[in-house]
PDB file of C-alpha atoms in Angstrom:
ATOM      1  CA  MET A 895      -0.021  -0.038  -0.005  1.00 94.00           C
ATOM      2  CA  TYR A 896       1.129   3.464  -0.822  1.00 97.00           C
ATOM      3  CA  SER A 897      -0.058   6.388   1.193  1.00 98.00           C
ATOM      4  CA  PHE A 898       0.452  10.040   1.912  1.00 98.00           C
ATOM      5  CA  ASN A 899      -0.907  12.767   4.354  1.00 98.00           C
ATOM      6  CA  SER A 900      -2.460  15.949   3.318  1.00 98.00           C
ATOM      7  CA  LYS A 901      -4.630  18.855   4.507  1.00 98.00           C
ATOM      8  CA  VAL A 902      -7.670  20.119   2.640  1.00 98.00           C
ATOM      9  CA  ARG A 903      -6.573  23.313   0.887  1.00 97.00           C
ATOM     10  CA  TYR A 904      -8.898  26.323   0.168  1.00 97.00           C
ATOM     11  CA  SER A 905      -8.256  25.791  -3.572  1.00 95.00           C
ATOM     12  CA  GLU A 906      -9.897  22.220  -3.219  1.00 95.00           C
ATOM     13  CA  VAL A 907     -13.111  23.207  -1.554  1.00 95.00           C
ATOM     14  CA  GLY A 908     -16.577  24.222  -2.858  1.00 91.00           C
ATOM     15  CA  GLU A 909     -18.942  26.851  -1.678  1.00 92.00           C
ATOM     16  CA  ASP A 910     -19.730  24.675   1.321  1.00 94.00           C
ATOM     17  CA  LYS A 911     -16.158  24.734   2.508  1.00 97.00           C
ATOM     18  CA  LYS A 912     -15.720  21.045   1.989  1.00 97.00           C
ATOM     19  CA  LEU A 913     -13.437  19.079  -0.317  1.00 97.00           C
ATOM     20  CA  SER A 914     -15.220  18.807  -3.684  1.00 95.00           C
ATOM     21  CA  LEU A 915     -15.788  15.405  -5.507  1.00 95.00           C
ATOM     22  CA  ASN A 916     -13.233  16.570  -8.132  1.00 94.00           C
ATOM     23  CA  GLY A 917     -10.824  17.165  -5.249  1.00 95.00           C
ATOM     24  CA  ILE A 918     -11.303  13.567  -4.056  1.00 97.00           C
ATOM     25  CA  ILE A 919     -10.641  12.364  -7.672  1.00 96.00           C
ATOM     26  CA  ASN A 920      -7.456  14.319  -7.843  1.00 95.00           C
ATOM     27  CA  TYR A 921      -6.169  13.021  -4.538  1.00 97.00           C
ATOM     28  CA  PHE A 922      -6.889   9.548  -5.652  1.00 98.00           C
ATOM     29  CA  GLN A 923      -5.311  10.030  -9.055  1.00 95.00           C
ATOM     30  CA  ASP A 924      -2.207  11.869  -7.446  1.00 96.00           C
ATOM     31  CA  CYS A 925      -1.811   8.839  -5.040  1.00 97.00           C
ATOM     32  CA  SER A 926      -1.483   6.305  -7.725  1.00 96.00           C
ATOM     33  CA  THR A 927       0.914   8.651  -9.697  1.00 96.00           C
ATOM     34  CA  PHE A 928       3.074   9.062  -6.651  1.00 97.00           C
ATOM     35  CA  GLN A 929       3.297   5.292  -6.135  1.00 97.00           C
ATOM     36  CA  SER A 930       4.312   4.723  -9.717  1.00 96.00           C
ATOM     37  CA  GLU A 931       6.928   7.396  -9.603  1.00 96.00           C
ATOM     38  CA  GLU A 932       8.339   6.056  -6.269  1.00 97.00           C
ATOM     39  CA  LEU A 933       8.624   2.625  -7.906  1.00 96.00           C
ATOM     40  CA  LYS A 934      10.404   4.059 -10.901  1.00 96.00           C
ATOM     41  CA  VAL A 935       7.722   3.220 -13.434  1.00 96.00           C
ATOM     42  CA  GLY A 936       6.140   6.550 -13.718  1.00 94.00           C
ATOM     43  CA  VAL A 937       5.241   8.993 -16.410  1.00 93.00           C
ATOM     44  CA  ASP A 938       8.656   9.502 -17.850  1.00 94.00           C
ATOM     45  CA  VAL A 939       9.587   5.822 -17.977  1.00 94.00           C
ATOM     46  CA  LEU A 940       6.450   4.951 -19.768  1.00 95.00           C
ATOM     47  CA  GLU A 941       6.851   7.811 -22.188  1.00 93.00           C
ATOM     48  CA  GLU A 942      10.092   6.437 -23.290  1.00 94.00           C
ATOM     49  CA  LEU A 943       8.459   2.914 -23.809  1.00 94.00           C
ATOM     50  CA  HIS A 944       5.630   4.687 -25.693  1.00 95.00           C
ATOM     51  CA  ARG A 945       3.231   3.279 -23.179  1.00 94.00           C
ATOM     52  CA  VAL A 946       0.574   4.853 -20.875  1.00 93.00           C
ATOM     53  CA  TRP A 947      -1.990   3.878 -18.279  1.00 94.00           C
ATOM     54  CA  VAL A 948      -5.501   5.220 -19.049  1.00 92.00           C
ATOM     55  CA  LEU A 949      -8.498   4.992 -16.735  1.00 93.00           C
ATOM     56  CA  SER A 950     -11.337   2.851 -17.973  1.00 95.00           C
ATOM     57  CA  SER A 951     -13.728   3.129 -15.201  1.00 96.00           C
ATOM     58  CA  TRP A 952     -14.108   4.702 -11.675  1.00 96.00           C
ATOM     59  CA  GLN A 953     -16.410   3.764  -8.736  1.00 98.00           C
ATOM     60  CA  ILE A 954     -16.150   6.220  -5.916  1.00 98.00           C
ATOM     61  CA  VAL A 955     -18.178   6.140  -2.716  1.00 98.00           C
ATOM     62  CA  VAL A 956     -18.249   9.193  -0.396  1.00 98.00           C
ATOM     63  CA  GLU A 957     -19.041   8.642   3.281  1.00 98.00           C
ATOM     64  CA  ARG A 958     -18.167  12.169   4.221  1.00 98.00           C
ATOM     65  CA  TYR A 959     -16.677  15.159   2.444  1.00 98.00           C
ATOM     66  CA  PRO A 960     -13.813  16.503   4.643  1.00 98.00           C
ATOM     67  CA  ASP A 961     -13.712  20.176   5.760  1.00 98.00           C
ATOM     68  CA  LEU A 962     -11.339  22.981   4.786  1.00 98.00           C
ATOM     69  CA  CYS A 963      -8.066  22.455   6.656  1.00 98.00           C
ATOM     70  CA  GLU A 964      -8.976  18.993   7.802  1.00 98.00           C
ATOM     71  CA  GLU A 965      -6.025  16.532   7.999  1.00 98.00           C
ATOM     72  CA  ILE A 966      -6.489  13.461   5.650  1.00 98.00           C
ATOM     73  CA  THR A 967      -4.636  10.384   4.574  1.00 98.00           C
ATOM     74  CA  ILE A 968      -4.892   9.012   0.946  1.00 98.00           C
ATOM     75  CA  ALA A 969      -3.937   5.428   0.149  1.00 98.00           C
ATOM     76  CA  THR A 970      -3.918   3.075  -2.837  1.00 98.00           C
ATOM     77  CA  TRP A 971      -2.870  -0.397  -3.909  1.00 98.00           C
ATOM     78  CA  PRO A 972      -3.364  -2.623  -6.902  1.00 97.00           C
ATOM     79  CA  TYR A 973      -4.979  -5.851  -6.280  1.00 97.00           C
ATOM     80  CA  TYR A 974      -5.125  -7.626  -9.730  1.00 96.00           C
ATOM     81  CA  PHE A 975      -3.439  -7.589 -13.245  1.00 95.00           C
ATOM     82  CA  GLN A 976      -4.995  -9.282 -16.253  1.00 92.00           C
ATOM     83  CA  SER A 977      -3.354  -8.857 -19.630  1.00 92.00           C
ATOM     84  CA  PHE A 978      -3.602  -5.249 -20.442  1.00 94.00           C
ATOM     85  CA  CYS A 979      -5.780  -4.232 -17.353  1.00 95.00           C
ATOM     86  CA  GLY A 980      -4.857  -3.249 -13.875  1.00 96.00           C
ATOM     87  CA  TYR A 981      -7.228  -3.026 -10.974  1.00 97.00           C
ATOM     88  CA  ARG A 982      -6.762  -0.713  -8.074  1.00 98.00           C
ATOM     89  CA  ASN A 983      -8.453   0.406  -4.790  1.00 98.00           C
ATOM     90  CA  PHE A 984      -8.232   3.848  -3.066  1.00 98.00           C
ATOM     91  CA  VAL A 985      -9.200   5.076   0.369  1.00 98.00           C
ATOM     92  CA  MET A 986      -9.300   8.518   2.020  1.00 98.00           C
ATOM     93  CA  LYS A 987      -9.442   8.555   5.805  1.00 98.00           C
ATOM     94  CA  ASP A 988      -9.411  11.262   8.479  1.00 98.00           C
ATOM     95  CA  ARG A 989      -6.894  11.760  11.246  1.00 96.00           C
ATOM     96  CA  LYS A 990      -8.817   9.191  13.479  1.00 97.00           C
ATOM     97  CA  GLY A 991      -8.769   6.594  10.705  1.00 97.00           C
ATOM     98  CA  GLN A 992     -12.435   6.885   9.822  1.00 98.00           C
ATOM     99  CA  MET A 993     -13.324   6.313   6.181  1.00 98.00           C
ATOM    100  CA  LEU A 994     -14.096   9.468   4.169  1.00 98.00           C
ATOM    101  CA  ALA A 995     -14.194   8.035   0.683  1.00 98.00           C
ATOM    102  CA  TYR A 996     -13.125   4.852  -1.101  1.00 98.00           C
ATOM    103  CA  ALA A 997     -12.897   3.689  -4.774  1.00 98.00           C
ATOM    104  CA  ASN A 998     -12.314   0.996  -7.229  1.00 98.00           C
ATOM    105  CA  ALA A 999     -10.712   1.742 -10.553  1.00 97.00           C
ATOM    106  CA  LEU A1000      -9.969  -0.138 -13.775  1.00 97.00           C
ATOM    107  CA  TRP A1001      -6.975   1.020 -15.823  1.00 96.00           C
ATOM    108  CA  SER A1002      -5.908  -0.046 -19.282  1.00 95.00           C
ATOM    109  CA  PHE A1003      -2.252  -0.226 -20.528  1.00 95.00           C
ATOM    110  CA  LEU A1004      -1.968   1.270 -24.022  1.00 95.00           C
ATOM    111  CA  ASP A1005       0.574   1.704 -26.779  1.00 94.00           C
ATOM    112  CA  THR A1006       0.717   5.368 -27.429  1.00 92.00           C
ATOM    113  CA  ASP A1007       1.735   4.813 -31.077  1.00 92.00           C
ATOM    114  CA  THR A1008      -1.190   2.677 -31.950  1.00 92.00           C
ATOM    115  CA  GLY A1009      -3.709   3.672 -29.317  1.00 88.00           C
ATOM    116  CA  ARG A1010      -4.415   0.031 -28.726  1.00 92.00           C
ATOM    117  CA  PRO A1011      -4.145  -1.958 -25.393  1.00 93.00           C
ATOM    118  CA  VAL A1012      -1.073  -4.061 -24.972  1.00 95.00           C
ATOM    119  CA  ARG A1013      -0.054  -6.548 -22.269  1.00 95.00           C
ATOM    120  CA  VAL A1014       1.518  -5.084 -19.059  1.00 94.00           C
ATOM    121  CA  PRO A1015       5.225  -6.011 -19.303  1.00 92.00           C
ATOM    122  CA  GLU A1016       6.280  -8.468 -16.587  1.00 92.00           C
ATOM    123  CA  ASP A1017       9.163  -6.103 -15.237  1.00 92.00           C
ATOM    124  CA  ILE A1018       6.517  -3.395 -14.747  1.00 94.00           C
ATOM    125  CA  GLU A1019       3.920  -5.606 -13.211  1.00 93.00           C
ATOM    126  CA  LYS A1020       6.251  -7.231 -10.710  1.00 94.00           C
ATOM    127  CA  VAL A1021       7.323  -3.897  -9.096  1.00 95.00           C
ATOM    128  CA  TYR A1022       3.805  -3.535  -7.733  1.00 96.00           C
ATOM    129  CA  ILE A1023       2.837  -5.641  -4.595  1.00 94.00           C
ATOM    130  CA  LEU A1024      -0.687  -6.961  -5.012  1.00 97.00           C
ATOM    131  CA  GLU A1025      -2.871  -6.637  -1.916  1.00 97.00           C
ATOM    132  CA  GLU A1026      -6.304  -7.849  -0.855  1.00 97.00           C
ATOM    133  CA  LYS A1027      -9.288  -6.391  -2.664  1.00 97.00           C
ATOM    134  CA  LEU A1028     -11.200  -3.722  -0.567  1.00 98.00           C
ATOM    135  CA  ASP A1029     -14.348  -5.089   1.048  1.00 97.00           C
ATOM    136  CA  MET A1030     -16.939  -2.830  -0.748  1.00 97.00           C
ATOM    137  CA  ASN A1031     -20.041  -3.168  -2.845  1.00 97.00           C
ATOM    138  CA  TYR A1032     -18.514  -3.395  -6.406  1.00 97.00           C
ATOM    139  CA  ALA A1033     -20.767  -2.015  -9.090  1.00 96.00           C
ATOM    140  CA  SER A1034     -20.473  -2.855 -12.800  1.00 94.00           C
ATOM    141  CA  ARG A1035     -17.862  -0.977 -14.621  1.00 93.00           C
ATOM    142  CA  LYS A1036     -20.461  -0.458 -17.395  1.00 94.00           C
ATOM    143  CA  VAL A1037     -22.333   2.846 -16.826  1.00 94.00           C
ATOM    144  CA  PRO A1038     -25.748   3.074 -18.635  1.00 92.00           C
ATOM    145  CA  MET A1039     -26.298   5.702 -21.384  1.00 92.00           C
ATOM    146  CA  PRO A1040     -29.238   8.072 -20.782  1.00 92.00           C
ATOM    147  CA  ARG A1041     -32.199   6.691 -22.665  1.00 87.00           C
ATOM    148  CA  ASP A1042     -34.403   9.858 -22.937  1.00 87.00           C
ATOM    149  CA  GLY A1043     -31.856  12.561 -21.772  1.00 92.00           C
ATOM    150  CA  GLU A1044     -32.033  16.190 -22.425  1.00 95.00           C
ATOM    151  CA  ARG A1045     -29.454  17.552 -24.909  1.00 95.00           C
ATOM    152  CA  LYS A1046     -27.461  20.490 -23.606  1.00 96.00           C
ATOM    153  CA  GLU A1047     -25.360  23.106 -25.390  1.00 97.00           C
ATOM    154  CA  PRO A1048     -22.246  21.749 -26.967  1.00 97.00           C
ATOM    155  CA  PHE A1049     -18.883  23.067 -26.196  1.00 96.00           C
ATOM    156  CA  ALA A1050     -15.201  22.667 -27.184  1.00 96.00           C
ATOM    157  CA  VAL A1051     -12.343  20.974 -25.472  1.00 95.00           C
ATOM    158  CA  GLN A1052     -10.022  23.598 -24.026  1.00 95.00           C
ATOM    159  CA  LYS A1053      -6.349  23.524 -23.107  1.00 94.00           C
ATOM    160  CA  HIS A1054      -7.049  23.494 -19.483  1.00 92.00           C
ATOM    161  CA  HIS A1055      -8.902  20.212 -19.865  1.00 92.00           C
ATOM    162  CA  LEU A1056      -5.939  18.271 -21.114  1.00 92.00           C
ATOM    163  CA  ASP A1057      -3.236  16.296 -19.142  1.00 85.00           C
ATOM    164  CA  THR A1058       0.208  14.929 -19.900  1.00 82.00           C
ATOM    165  CA  ASN A1059      -1.324  12.511 -22.316  1.00 82.00           C
ATOM    166  CA  HIS A1060      -2.721  15.301 -24.392  1.00 87.00           C
ATOM    167  CA  HIS A1061      -6.247  14.465 -23.996  1.00 89.00           C
ATOM    168  CA  VAL A1062      -8.936  15.237 -21.521  1.00 92.00           C
ATOM    169  CA  ASN A1063      -8.081  14.293 -18.075  1.00 89.00           C
ATOM    170  CA  ASN A1064     -10.458  11.724 -16.486  1.00 89.00           C
ATOM    171  CA  GLY A1065     -11.320  14.220 -13.586  1.00 90.00           C
ATOM    172  CA  GLN A1066     -12.262  16.899 -16.148  1.00 93.00           C
ATOM    173  CA  TYR A1067     -15.043  14.682 -17.453  1.00 94.00           C
ATOM    174  CA  ILE A1068     -16.581  14.576 -14.012  1.00 94.00           C
ATOM    175  CA  GLN A1069     -16.263  18.353 -13.726  1.00 92.00           C
ATOM    176  CA  MET A1070     -18.112  18.673 -16.977  1.00 95.00           C
ATOM    177  CA  ALA A1071     -20.850  16.397 -15.858  1.00 94.00           C
ATOM    178  CA  ARG A1072     -21.053  18.150 -12.523  1.00 93.00           C
ATOM    179  CA  GLU A1073     -22.218  21.357 -14.284  1.00 93.00           C
ATOM    180  CA  TYR A1074     -25.524  19.778 -14.986  1.00 95.00           C
ATOM    181  CA  ILE A1075     -26.390  18.464 -11.560  1.00 93.00           C
ATOM    182  CA  PRO A1076     -28.019  20.816  -9.012  1.00 92.00           C
ATOM    183  CA  GLU A1077     -25.652  21.947  -6.207  1.00 87.00           C
ATOM    184  CA  ASP A1078     -27.907  20.767  -3.448  1.00 88.00           C
ATOM    185  CA  PHE A1079     -28.041  17.109  -4.972  1.00 93.00           C
ATOM    186  CA  PRO A1080     -26.020  15.071  -2.357  1.00 91.00           C
ATOM    187  CA  ILE A1081     -23.501  12.919  -4.397  1.00 96.00           C
ATOM    188  CA  ARG A1082     -22.658   9.804  -2.376  1.00 97.00           C
ATOM    189  CA  GLN A1083     -21.495   7.610  -5.256  1.00 97.00           C
ATOM    190  CA  MET A1084     -19.923   8.363  -8.646  1.00 97.00           C
ATOM    191  CA  ARG A1085     -19.484   5.999 -11.400  1.00 97.00           C
ATOM    192  CA  ALA A1086     -17.704   6.884 -14.742  1.00 97.00           C
ATOM    193  CA  GLU A1087     -16.901   4.821 -17.785  1.00 97.00           C
ATOM    194  CA  TYR A1088     -14.430   6.235 -20.296  1.00 95.00           C
ATOM    195  CA  LYS A1089     -14.937   5.189 -23.870  1.00 94.00           C
ATOM    196  CA  LYS A1090     -12.542   7.190 -25.942  1.00 92.00           C
ATOM    197  CA  PRO A1091     -10.186  10.235 -25.501  1.00 91.00           C
ATOM    198  CA  ALA A1092     -11.321  13.762 -26.461  1.00 93.00           C
ATOM    199  CA  LEU A1093      -8.617  15.943 -27.823  1.00 94.00           C
ATOM    200  CA  LEU A1094      -8.087  19.662 -27.945  1.00 95.00           C
ATOM    201  CA  GLY A1095     -10.734  21.355 -30.099  1.00 94.00           C
ATOM    202  CA  ASP A1096     -13.135  18.439 -30.105  1.00 95.00           C
ATOM    203  CA  MET A1097     -16.763  19.350 -29.535  1.00 97.00           C
ATOM    204  CA  ILE A1098     -18.591  17.717 -26.667  1.00 97.00           C
ATOM    205  CA  TYR A1099     -22.364  17.257 -26.787  1.00 97.00           C
ATOM    206  CA  PRO A1100     -23.829  16.578 -23.338  1.00 97.00           C
ATOM    207  CA  VAL A1101     -26.975  14.585 -22.711  1.00 97.00           C
ATOM    208  CA  VAL A1102     -28.394  14.487 -19.236  1.00 97.00           C
ATOM    209  CA  GLN A1103     -31.066  12.497 -17.617  1.00 96.00           C
ATOM    210  CA  ARG A1104     -32.427  12.246 -14.125  1.00 94.00           C
ATOM    211  CA  GLU A1105     -33.874   8.854 -13.120  1.00 89.00           C
ATOM    212  CA  ASP A1106     -35.057   8.187  -9.492  1.00 86.00           C
ATOM    213  CA  ASN A1107     -32.192   9.361  -7.392  1.00 90.00           C
ATOM    214  CA  ARG A1108     -29.437   9.548  -9.787  1.00 94.00           C
ATOM    215  CA  TYR A1109     -28.168  11.586 -12.682  1.00 96.00           C
ATOM    216  CA  MET A1110     -26.667  10.087 -15.841  1.00 96.00           C
ATOM    217  CA  THR A1111     -24.675  12.333 -18.160  1.00 97.00           C
ATOM    218  CA  ALA A1112     -23.180  11.226 -21.553  1.00 97.00           C
ATOM    219  CA  LEU A1113     -20.414  13.388 -22.982  1.00 97.00           C
ATOM    220  CA  CYS A1114     -20.598  12.634 -26.661  1.00 97.00           C
ATOM    221  CA  ASP A1115     -19.171  13.510 -30.019  1.00 96.00           C
ATOM    222  CA  GLU A1116     -21.283  15.033 -32.880  1.00 96.00           C
ATOM    223  CA  LEU A1117     -22.609  11.423 -33.805  1.00 95.00           C
ATOM    224  CA  GLY A1118     -23.655  10.637 -30.287  1.00 94.00           C
ATOM    225  CA  HIS A1119     -20.822   8.338 -29.471  1.00 96.00           C
ATOM    226  CA  PRO A1120     -19.600   8.845 -25.842  1.00 96.00           C
ATOM    227  CA  TYR A1121     -16.244   9.931 -24.768  1.00 97.00           C
ATOM    228  CA  ALA A1122     -17.441   9.356 -21.133  1.00 97.00           C
ATOM    229  CA  VAL A1123     -20.507   8.394 -19.304  1.00 97.00           C
ATOM    230  CA  VAL A1124     -20.988   9.521 -15.685  1.00 97.00           C
ATOM    231  CA  GLU A1125     -23.510   8.507 -13.132  1.00 97.00           C
ATOM    232  CA  VAL A1126     -24.013  10.117  -9.787  1.00 96.00           C
ATOM    233  CA  SER A1127     -26.337   9.100  -6.973  1.00 95.00           C
TER     234      SER A1127
END
């Protein structure tokens, strides 16, 4: 397990002075990046190999959103590798060890020249110590498309949406979807499925649907094919 300690910053909170959902996502993403960098299989090493890890799906459960300046611990560990896939858990706890949020994520290992999945090399896989799968209620990694959703105004991908892979960062899709959800809607679980990368200048056509106590948002191209599908409940 890899972990680090932090304190909720003003730049990470919303109007309620609590860590935002996107802040939780960023902490989890940073935690896995820190582990890979410490194990010497980080961004620069993969770039030389023309390889990259991309997120295929998230399931994040929030027990409590921590407050501004609250001390937190973030941890992550991989629990399974299969061909080109890596499965990883995340947890966020308060200073007393109480669970704030936890997650399951599926990552795919890609060849950046072809954009196709490739098997994780043994010398990379073996540097990670596999640990027990987190005891949680695992949802399907498939997130349903809105069936009768409302189409929203399309918008273009901007530079600030991009990450080091030169496509929209996984957390940015969640931020995009969050724009269509009422501020007073209590998000206790978020699921996201990533279908294909959106690049600078691509147009995104959102489709949003509320069903019972959940919102489903598809962020699509002009043909209606999704870049990502996000569900919050």
